[in-house]
């Protein structure tokens, strides 16, 4: 029912979501990550397990026992028992990731070719999708373990680069999915 993304785009102090992530297009036995991503007062926490791609559906359906993935597996089961999520959207992008030489926890990523689809959601079916942003736009994320190092703050400031909030899924939902679901609701209300 899109409850989690609708709550998320309202920018509450606490929000959470469940996602399945792969790096590249996985085959049946390749590793994928099932993760709960939480944001509380501006700090992001990720709790994830690694499993084979072919086991994802069973784990999300709570068909596998919670003993195999420990505490995080139990958290995912609890999440699913409360929200009963199912795959709704594929988000893909091409990423270049950089890390600091002195402090490898300082990371900068550049995401291009952001794309989405709401059909054929199995990750093994490929990375194709419709664009989320225009072709020349690049999403840069700066990931810091604490305070921004002075050298990076100087570079960002000199280039008039300032923090903004951007959600790939939130943007996709607002630009493409919400208008489509609103149209379907409107059409259904005429039929009733």
JSON list of C-alpha atoms in Angstrom, two decimals:
[
{"chain": "A", "resi": 1, "resn": "UNK", "atom": "CA", "xyz": [0.00, 0.00, 0.00]},
{"chain": "A", "resi": 2, "resn": "UNK", "atom": "CA", "xyz": [3.06, 2.29, -0.31]},
{"chain": "A", "resi": 3, "resn": "UNK", "atom": "CA", "xyz": [2.80, 3.11, 3.41]},
{"chain": "A", "resi": 4, "resn": "UNK", "atom": "CA", "xyz": [6.56, 3.06, 4.08]},
{"chain": "A", "resi": 5, "resn": "UNK", "atom": "CA", "xyz": [7.54, 5.36, 1.21]},
{"chain": "A", "resi": 6, "resn": "UNK", "atom": "CA", "xyz": [4.65, 7.74, 1.91]},
{"chain": "A", "resi": 7, "resn": "UNK", "atom": "CA", "xyz": [5.83, 8.04, 5.51]},
{"chain": "A", "resi": 8, "resn": "UNK", "atom": "CA", "xyz": [9.45, 8.41, 4.42]},
{"chain": "A", "resi": 9, "resn": "UNK", "atom": "CA", "xyz": [8.88, 11.38, 2.09]},
{"chain": "A", "resi": 10, "resn": "UNK", "atom": "CA", "xyz": [7.25, 13.27, 4.97]},
{"chain": "A", "resi": 11, "resn": "UNK", "atom": "CA", "xyz": [10.75, 13.36, 6.54]},
{"chain": "A", "resi": 12, "resn": "UNK", "atom": "CA", "xyz": [9.93, 12.02, 10.01]},
{"chain": "A", "resi": 13, "resn": "UNK", "atom": "CA", "xyz": [12.56, 11.85, 12.76]},
{"chain": "A", "resi": 14, "resn": "UNK", "atom": "CA", "xyz": [12.53, 8.04, 12.40]},
{"chain": "A", "resi": 15, "resn": "UNK", "atom": "CA", "xyz": [11.93, 6.01, 9.27]},
{"chain": "A", "resi": 16, "resn": "UNK", "atom": "CA", "xyz": [12.79, 2.55, 8.03]},
{"chain": "A", "resi": 17, "resn": "UNK", "atom": "CA", "xyz": [12.58, 0.47, 4.89]},
{"chain": "A", "resi": 18, "resn": "UNK", "atom": "CA", "xyz": [13.46, -2.98, 3.67]},
{"chain": "A", "resi": 19, "resn": "UNK", "atom": "CA", "xyz": [15.44, -3.50, 0.51]},
{"chain": "A", "resi": 20, "resn": "UNK", "atom": "CA", "xyz": [17.16, -6.25, -1.38]},
{"chain": "A", "resi": 21, "resn": "UNK", "atom": "CA", "xyz": [20.45, -5.16, -2.91]},
{"chain": "A", "resi": 22, "resn": "UNK", "atom": "CA", "xyz": [22.86, -6.72, -5.36]},
{"chain": "A", "resi": 23, "resn": "UNK", "atom": "CA", "xyz": [26.00, -5.45, -6.97]},
{"chain": "A", "resi": 24, "resn": "UNK", "atom": "CA", "xyz": [25.51, -6.26, -10.61]},
{"chain": "A", "resi": 25, "resn": "UNK", "atom": "CA", "xyz": [22.93, -8.67, -11.97]},
{"chain": "A", "resi": 26, "resn": "UNK", "atom": "CA", "xyz": [22.99, -11.77, -9.74]},
{"chain": "A", "resi": 27, "resn": "UNK", "atom": "CA", "xyz": [22.59, -15.35, -10.86]},
{"chain": "A", "resi": 28, "resn": "UNK", "atom": "CA", "xyz": [20.47, -17.73, -8.75]},
{"chain": "A", "resi": 29, "resn": "UNK", "atom": "CA", "xyz": [23.31, -18.63, -6.35]},
{"chain": "A", "resi": 30, "resn": "UNK", "atom": "CA", "xyz": [25.06, -15.24, -6.26]},
{"chain": "A", "resi": 31, "resn": "UNK", "atom": "CA", "xyz": [25.00, -13.25, -3.05]},
{"chain": "A", "resi": 32, "resn": "UNK", "atom": "CA", "xyz": [22.39, -10.57, -2.44]},
{"chain": "A", "resi": 33, "resn": "UNK", "atom": "CA", "xyz": [21.84, -8.45, 0.63]},
{"chain": "A", "resi": 34, "resn": "UNK", "atom": "CA", "xyz": [18.55, -8.16, 2.46]},
{"chain": "A", "resi": 35, "resn": "UNK", "atom": "CA", "xyz": [18.74, -5.05, 4.56]},
{"chain": "A", "resi": 36, "resn": "UNK", "atom": "CA", "xyz": [16.70, -2.92, 6.87]},
{"chain": "A", "resi": 37, "resn": "UNK", "atom": "CA", "xyz": [17.73, 0.70, 6.45]},
{"chain": "A", "resi": 38, "resn": "UNK", "atom": "CA", "xyz": [16.77, 3.02, 9.29]},
{"chain": "A", "resi": 39, "resn": "UNK", "atom": "CA", "xyz": [17.24, 6.74, 9.67]},
{"chain": "A", "resi": 40, "resn": "UNK", "atom": "CA", "xyz": [16.91, 8.27, 13.10]},
{"chain": "A", "resi": 41, "resn": "UNK", "atom": "CA", "xyz": [17.51, 11.98, 13.67]},
{"chain": "A", "resi": 42, "resn": "UNK", "atom": "CA", "xyz": [19.71, 12.23, 10.58]},
{"chain": "A", "resi": 43, "resn": "UNK", "atom": "CA", "xyz": [21.85, 9.14, 11.26]},
{"chain": "A", "resi": 44, "resn": "UNK", "atom": "CA", "xyz": [21.52, 6.16, 8.91]},
{"chain": "A", "resi": 45, "resn": "UNK", "atom": "CA", "xyz": [21.78, 2.58, 10.20]},
{"chain": "A", "resi": 46, "resn": "UNK", "atom": "CA", "xyz": [21.86, -0.50, 7.99]},
{"chain": "A", "resi": 47, "resn": "UNK", "atom": "CA", "xyz": [21.25, -4.01, 9.27]},
{"chain": "A", "resi": 48, "resn": "UNK", "atom": "CA", "xyz": [21.75, -6.65, 6.62]},
{"chain": "A", "resi": 49, "resn": "UNK", "atom": "CA", "xyz": [22.22, -10.30, 5.93]},
{"chain": "A", "resi": 50, "resn": "UNK", "atom": "CA", "xyz": [23.81, -11.98, 2.92]},
{"chain": "A", "resi": 51, "resn": "UNK", "atom": "CA", "xyz": [21.99, -14.80, 1.18]},
{"chain": "A", "resi": 52, "resn": "UNK", "atom": "CA", "xyz": [21.78, -16.46, -2.21]},
{"chain": "A", "resi": 53, "resn": "UNK", "atom": "CA", "xyz": [19.54, -14.73, -4.70]},
{"chain": "A", "resi": 54, "resn": "UNK", "atom": "CA", "xyz": [17.31, -17.80, -5.01]},
{"chain": "A", "resi": 55, "resn": "UNK", "atom": "CA", "xyz": [16.51, -17.71, -1.23]},
{"chain": "A", "resi": 56, "resn": "UNK", "atom": "CA", "xyz": [15.35, -14.10, -1.09]},
{"chain": "A", "resi": 57, "resn": "UNK", "atom": "CA", "xyz": [11.65, -14.79, -1.60]},
{"chain": "A", "resi": 58, "resn": "UNK", "atom": "CA", "xyz": [11.60, -17.49, 1.09]},
{"chain": "A", "resi": 59, "resn": "UNK", "atom": "CA", "xyz": [13.31, -15.23, 3.60]},
{"chain": "A", "resi": 60, "resn": "UNK", "atom": "CA", "xyz": [10.98, -12.31, 2.88]},
{"chain": "A", "resi": 61, "resn": "UNK", "atom": "CA", "xyz": [7.99, -14.66, 3.18]},
{"chain": "A", "resi": 62, "resn": "UNK", "atom": "CA", "xyz": [9.32, -15.77, 6.61]},
{"chain": "A", "resi": 63, "resn": "UNK", "atom": "CA", "xyz": [9.46, -19.38, 5.39]},
{"chain": "A", "resi": 64, "resn": "UNK", "atom": "CA", "xyz": [13.02, -19.94, 6.58]},
{"chain": "A", "resi": 65, "resn": "UNK", "atom": "CA", "xyz": [13.87, -20.22, 10.26]},
{"chain": "A", "resi": 66, "resn": "UNK", "atom": "CA", "xyz": [15.35, -17.29, 12.11]},
{"chain": "A", "resi": 67, "resn": "UNK", "atom": "CA", "xyz": [18.30, -19.29, 13.47]},
{"chain": "A", "resi": 68, "resn": "UNK", "atom": "CA", "xyz": [20.35, -19.13, 10.27]},
{"chain": "A", "resi": 69, "resn": "UNK", "atom": "CA", "xyz": [20.80, -15.35, 10.19]},
{"chain": "A", "resi": 70, "resn": "UNK", "atom": "CA", "xyz": [20.96, -14.53, 13.90]},
{"chain": "A", "resi": 71, "resn": "UNK", "atom": "CA", "xyz": [19.69, -11.27, 15.34]},
{"chain": "A", "resi": 72, "resn": "UNK", "atom": "CA", "xyz": [19.49, -9.43, 12.04]},
{"chain": "A", "resi": 73, "resn": "UNK", "atom": "CA", "xyz": [17.51, -12.29, 10.49]},
{"chain": "A", "resi": 74, "resn": "UNK", "atom": "CA", "xyz": [15.05, -12.04, 13.40]},
{"chain": "A", "resi": 75, "resn": "UNK", "atom": "CA", "xyz": [14.79, -8.27, 12.85]},
{"chain": "A", "resi": 76, "resn": "UNK", "atom": "CA", "xyz": [13.95, -8.86, 9.18]},
{"chain": "A", "resi": 77, "resn": "UNK", "atom": "CA", "xyz": [11.33, -11.45, 10.15]},
{"chain": "A", "resi": 78, "resn": "UNK", "atom": "CA", "xyz": [9.81, -9.04, 12.68]},
{"chain": "A", "resi": 79, "resn": "UNK", "atom": "CA", "xyz": [9.77, -6.27, 10.05]},
{"chain": "A", "resi": 80, "resn": "UNK", "atom": "CA", "xyz": [7.99, -8.58, 7.61]},
{"chain": "A", "resi": 81, "resn": "UNK", "atom": "CA", "xyz": [5.47, -9.74, 10.21]},
{"chain": "A", "resi": 82, "resn": "UNK", "atom": "CA", "xyz": [4.58, -6.09, 10.94]},
{"chain": "A", "resi": 83, "resn": "UNK", "atom": "CA", "xyz": [4.63, -4.61, 7.42]},
{"chain": "A", "resi": 84, "resn": "UNK", "atom": "CA", "xyz": [4.24, -7.66, 5.15]},
{"chain": "A", "resi": 85, "resn": "UNK", "atom": "CA", "xyz": [6.24, -6.01, 2.38]},
{"chain": "A", "resi": 86, "resn": "UNK", "atom": "CA", "xyz": [6.57, -7.37, -1.13]},
{"chain": "A", "resi": 87, "resn": "UNK", "atom": "CA", "xyz": [8.71, -6.22, -4.06]},
{"chain": "A", "resi": 88, "resn": "UNK", "atom": "CA", "xyz": [7.23, -3.11, -5.67]},
{"chain": "A", "resi": 89, "resn": "UNK", "atom": "CA", "xyz": [10.03, -1.20, -7.41]},
{"chain": "A", "resi": 90, "resn": "UNK", "atom": "CA", "xyz": [13.46, -1.86, -8.87]},
{"chain": "A", "resi": 91, "resn": "UNK", "atom": "CA", "xyz": [15.97, 0.99, -8.57]},
{"chain": "A", "resi": 92, "resn": "UNK", "atom": "CA", "xyz": [19.27, 0.70, -10.42]},
{"chain": "A", "resi": 93, "resn": "UNK", "atom": "CA", "xyz": [22.25, 2.96, -11.02]},
{"chain": "A", "resi": 94, "resn": "UNK", "atom": "CA", "xyz": [25.88, 2.89, -12.04]},
{"chain": "A", "resi": 95, "resn": "UNK", "atom": "CA", "xyz": [28.20, 3.87, -9.19]},
{"chain": "A", "resi": 96, "resn": "UNK", "atom": "CA", "xyz": [31.77, 5.06, -8.93]},
{"chain": "A", "resi": 97, "resn": "UNK", "atom": "CA", "xyz": [32.93, 4.93, -5.32]},
{"chain": "A", "resi": 98, "resn": "UNK", "atom": "CA", "xyz": [35.95, 6.72, -3.86]},
{"chain": "A", "resi": 99, "resn": "UNK", "atom": "CA", "xyz": [37.44, 6.52, -0.36]},
{"chain": "A", "resi": 100, "resn": "UNK", "atom": "CA", "xyz": [39.82, 8.81, 1.50]},
{"chain": "A", "resi": 101, "resn": "UNK", "atom": "CA", "xyz": [43.51, 7.92, 1.57]},
{"chain": "A", "resi": 102, "resn": "UNK", "atom": "CA", "xyz": [44.12, 9.08, 5.14]},
{"chain": "A", "resi": 103, "resn": "UNK", "atom": "CA", "xyz": [40.64, 8.16, 6.36]},
{"chain": "A", "resi": 104, "resn": "UNK", "atom": "CA", "xyz": [38.97, 5.39, 4.32]},
{"chain": "A", "resi": 105, "resn": "UNK", "atom": "CA", "xyz": [35.68, 6.03, 6.13]},
{"chain": "A", "resi": 106, "resn": "UNK", "atom": "CA", "xyz": [35.40, 9.31, 4.21]},
{"chain": "A", "resi": 107, "resn": "UNK", "atom": "CA", "xyz": [33.67, 8.18, 1.04]},
{"chain": "A", "resi": 108, "resn": "UNK", "atom": "CA", "xyz": [32.27, 9.93, -2.01]},
{"chain": "A", "resi": 109, "resn": "UNK", "atom": "CA", "xyz": [30.09, 8.13, -4.53]},
{"chain": "A", "resi": 110, "resn": "UNK", "atom": "CA", "xyz": [28.88, 9.25, -7.94]},
{"chain": "A", "resi": 111, "resn": "UNK", "atom": "CA", "xyz": [25.69, 7.61, -9.23]},
{"chain": "A", "resi": 112, "resn": "UNK", "atom": "CA", "xyz": [24.73, 7.92, -12.88]},
{"chain": "A", "resi": 113, "resn": "UNK", "atom": "CA", "xyz": [22.04, 6.39, -15.06]},
{"chain": "A", "resi": 114, "resn": "UNK", "atom": "CA", "xyz": [19.48, 6.19, -12.22]},
{"chain": "A", "resi": 115, "resn": "UNK", "atom": "CA", "xyz": [16.63, 3.99, -13.43]},
{"chain": "A", "resi": 116, "resn": "UNK", "atom": "CA", "xyz": [13.50, 2.23, -12.23]},
{"chain": "A", "resi": 117, "resn": "UNK", "atom": "CA", "xyz": [10.87, -0.30, -13.15]},
{"chain": "A", "resi": 118, "resn": "UNK", "atom": "CA", "xyz": [7.78, -1.69, -11.47]},
{"chain": "A", "resi": 119, "resn": "UNK", "atom": "CA", "xyz": [7.60, -4.98, -13.41]},
{"chain": "A", "resi": 120, "resn": "UNK", "atom": "CA", "xyz": [9.92, -7.96, -13.60]},
{"chain": "A", "resi": 121, "resn": "UNK", "atom": "CA", "xyz": [11.31, -7.15, -10.16]},
{"chain": "A", "resi": 122, "resn": "UNK", "atom": "CA", "xyz": [13.46, -10.26, -9.74]},
{"chain": "A", "resi": 123, "resn": "UNK", "atom": "CA", "xyz": [17.05, -8.97, -9.62]},
{"chain": "A", "resi": 124, "resn": "UNK", "atom": "CA", "xyz": [18.23, -11.82, -11.86]},
{"chain": "A", "resi": 125, "resn": "UNK", "atom": "CA", "xyz": [16.18, -10.34, -14.74]},
{"chain": "A", "resi": 126, "resn": "UNK", "atom": "CA", "xyz": [18.67, -7.54, -15.42]},
{"chain": "A", "resi": 127, "resn": "UNK", "atom": "CA", "xyz": [19.35, -3.90, -14.70]},
{"chain": "A", "resi": 128, "resn": "UNK", "atom": "CA", "xyz": [17.21, -2.20, -17.33]},
{"chain": "A", "resi": 129, "resn": "UNK", "atom": "CA", "xyz": [14.69, 0.49, -16.47]},
{"chain": "A", "resi": 130, "resn": "UNK", "atom": "CA", "xyz": [13.29, 3.91, -17.26]},
{"chain": "A", "resi": 131, "resn": "UNK", "atom": "CA", "xyz": [15.34, 6.97, -16.25]},
{"chain": "A", "resi": 132, "resn": "UNK", "atom": "CA", "xyz": [14.65, 8.67, -12.91]},
{"chain": "A", "resi": 133, "resn": "UNK", "atom": "CA", "xyz": [16.72, 11.79, -13.69]},
{"chain": "A", "resi": 134, "resn": "UNK", "atom": "CA", "xyz": [17.75, 13.43, -16.93]},
{"chain": "A", "resi": 135, "resn": "UNK", "atom": "CA", "xyz": [20.73, 11.80, -18.62]},
{"chain": "A", "resi": 136, "resn": "UNK", "atom": "CA", "xyz": [23.28, 14.44, -17.67]},
{"chain": "A", "resi": 137, "resn": "UNK", "atom": "CA", "xyz": [22.49, 14.54, -13.93]},
{"chain": "A", "resi": 138, "resn": "UNK", "atom": "CA", "xyz": [24.83, 12.86, -11.47]},
{"chain": "A", "resi": 139, "resn": "UNK", "atom": "CA", "xyz": [24.05, 12.14, -7.85]},
{"chain": "A", "resi": 140, "resn": "UNK", "atom": "CA", "xyz": [27.03, 12.70, -5.56]},
{"chain": "A", "resi": 141, "resn": "UNK", "atom": "CA", "xyz": [26.85, 11.35, -2.03]},
{"chain": "A", "resi": 142, "resn": "UNK", "atom": "CA", "xyz": [29.38, 12.31, 0.62]},
{"chain": "A", "resi": 143, "resn": "UNK", "atom": "CA", "xyz": [29.53, 9.76, 3.43]},
{"chain": "A", "resi": 144, "resn": "UNK", "atom": "CA", "xyz": [31.27, 10.84, 6.61]},
{"chain": "A", "resi": 145, "resn": "UNK", "atom": "CA", "xyz": [31.92, 9.01, 9.88]},
{"chain": "A", "resi": 146, "resn": "UNK", "atom": "CA", "xyz": [31.67, 12.29, 11.81]},
{"chain": "A", "resi": 147, "resn": "UNK", "atom": "CA", "xyz": [32.69, 15.86, 11.05]},
{"chain": "A", "resi": 148, "resn": "UNK", "atom": "CA", "xyz": [33.59, 16.77, 7.48]},
{"chain": "A", "resi": 149, "resn": "UNK", "atom": "CA", "xyz": [37.38, 17.06, 7.05]},
{"chain": "A", "resi": 150, "resn": "UNK", "atom": "CA", "xyz": [38.55, 20.61, 6.42]},
{"chain": "A", "resi": 151, "resn": "UNK", "atom": "CA", "xyz": [40.05, 19.80, 3.01]},
{"chain": "A", "resi": 152, "resn": "UNK", "atom": "CA", "xyz": [36.74, 18.34, 1.79]},
{"chain": "A", "resi": 153, "resn": "UNK", "atom": "CA", "xyz": [34.69, 21.18, 3.27]},
{"chain": "A", "resi": 154, "resn": "UNK", "atom": "CA", "xyz": [36.93, 23.65, 1.42]},
{"chain": "A", "resi": 155, "resn": "UNK", "atom": "CA", "xyz": [36.51, 21.85, -1.94]},
{"chain": "A", "resi": 156, "resn": "UNK", "atom": "CA", "xyz": [32.74, 21.59, -1.55]},
{"chain": "A", "resi": 157, "resn": "UNK", "atom": "CA", "xyz": [32.45, 25.24, -0.55]},
{"chain": "A", "resi": 158, "resn": "UNK", "atom": "CA", "xyz": [34.68, 26.49, -3.39]},
{"chain": "A", "resi": 159, "resn": "UNK", "atom": "CA", "xyz": [32.44, 24.62, -5.85]},
{"chain": "A", "resi": 160, "resn": "UNK", "atom": "CA", "xyz": [29.24, 25.89, -4.20]},
{"chain": "A", "resi": 161, "resn": "UNK", "atom": "CA", "xyz": [28.23, 22.35, -3.35]},
{"chain": "A", "resi": 162, "resn": "UNK", "atom": "CA", "xyz": [25.85, 22.19, -0.40]},
{"chain": "A", "resi": 163, "resn": "UNK", "atom": "CA", "xyz": [23.92, 19.37, 1.24]},
{"chain": "A", "resi": 164, "resn": "UNK", "atom": "CA", "xyz": [20.47, 18.55, -0.05]},
{"chain": "A", "resi": 165, "resn": "UNK", "atom": "CA", "xyz": [18.18, 15.66, 0.72]},
{"chain": "A", "resi": 166, "resn": "UNK", "atom": "CA", "xyz": [17.62, 13.22, -2.14]},
{"chain": "A", "resi": 167, "resn": "UNK", "atom": "CA", "xyz": [15.99, 9.81, -2.10]},
{"chain": "A", "resi": 168, "resn": "UNK", "atom": "CA", "xyz": [16.19, 7.65, -5.22]},
{"chain": "A", "resi": 169, "resn": "UNK", "atom": "CA", "xyz": [13.10, 5.72, -4.19]},
{"chain": "A", "resi": 170, "resn": "UNK", "atom": "CA", "xyz": [11.25, 8.82, -2.93]},
{"chain": "A", "resi": 171, "resn": "UNK", "atom": "CA", "xyz": [11.94, 10.67, -6.18]},
{"chain": "A", "resi": 172, "resn": "UNK", "atom": "CA", "xyz": [10.84, 7.67, -8.24]},
{"chain": "A", "resi": 173, "resn": "UNK", "atom": "CA", "xyz": [7.65, 7.34, -6.18]},
{"chain": "A", "resi": 174, "resn": "UNK", "atom": "CA", "xyz": [6.72, 11.03, -6.42]},
{"chain": "A", "resi": 175, "resn": "UNK", "atom": "CA", "xyz": [7.53, 11.45, -10.12]},
{"chain": "A", "resi": 176, "resn": "UNK", "atom": "CA", "xyz": [6.26, 8.19, -11.58]},
{"chain": "A", "resi": 177, "resn": "UNK", "atom": "CA", "xyz": [4.41, 5.85, -9.23]},
{"chain": "A", "resi": 178, "resn": "UNK", "atom": "CA", "xyz": [2.16, 8.30, -7.36]},
{"chain": "A", "resi": 179, "resn": "UNK", "atom": "CA", "xyz": [0.74, 9.85, -10.54]},
{"chain": "A", "resi": 180, "resn": "UNK", "atom": "CA", "xyz": [0.11, 6.37, -11.94]},
{"chain": "A", "resi": 181, "resn": "UNK", "atom": "CA", "xyz": [-1.61, 5.11, -8.77]},
{"chain": "A", "resi": 182, "resn": "UNK", "atom": "CA", "xyz": [-3.66, 8.33, -8.51]},
{"chain": "A", "resi": 183, "resn": "UNK", "atom": "CA", "xyz": [-4.84, 7.81, -12.11]},
{"chain": "A", "resi": 184, "resn": "UNK", "atom": "CA", "xyz": [-5.74, 4.17, -11.38]},
{"chain": "A", "resi": 185, "resn": "UNK", "atom": "CA", "xyz": [-7.66, 5.22, -8.24]},
{"chain": "A", "resi": 186, "resn": "UNK", "atom": "CA", "xyz": [-9.53, 7.89, -10.17]},
{"chain": "A", "resi": 187, "resn": "UNK", "atom": "CA", "xyz": [-10.44, 5.40, -12.92]},
{"chain": "A", "resi": 188, "resn": "UNK", "atom": "CA", "xyz": [-11.58, 2.84, -10.33]},
{"chain": "A", "resi": 189, "resn": "UNK", "atom": "CA", "xyz": [-13.81, 5.39, -8.59]},
{"chain": "A", "resi": 190, "resn": "UNK", "atom": "CA", "xyz": [-15.65, 6.02, -11.88]},
{"chain": "A", "resi": 191, "resn": "UNK", "atom": "CA", "xyz": [-16.30, 2.29, -12.26]},
{"chain": "A", "resi": 192, "resn": "UNK", "atom": "CA", "xyz": [-17.67, 1.87, -8.72]}
]
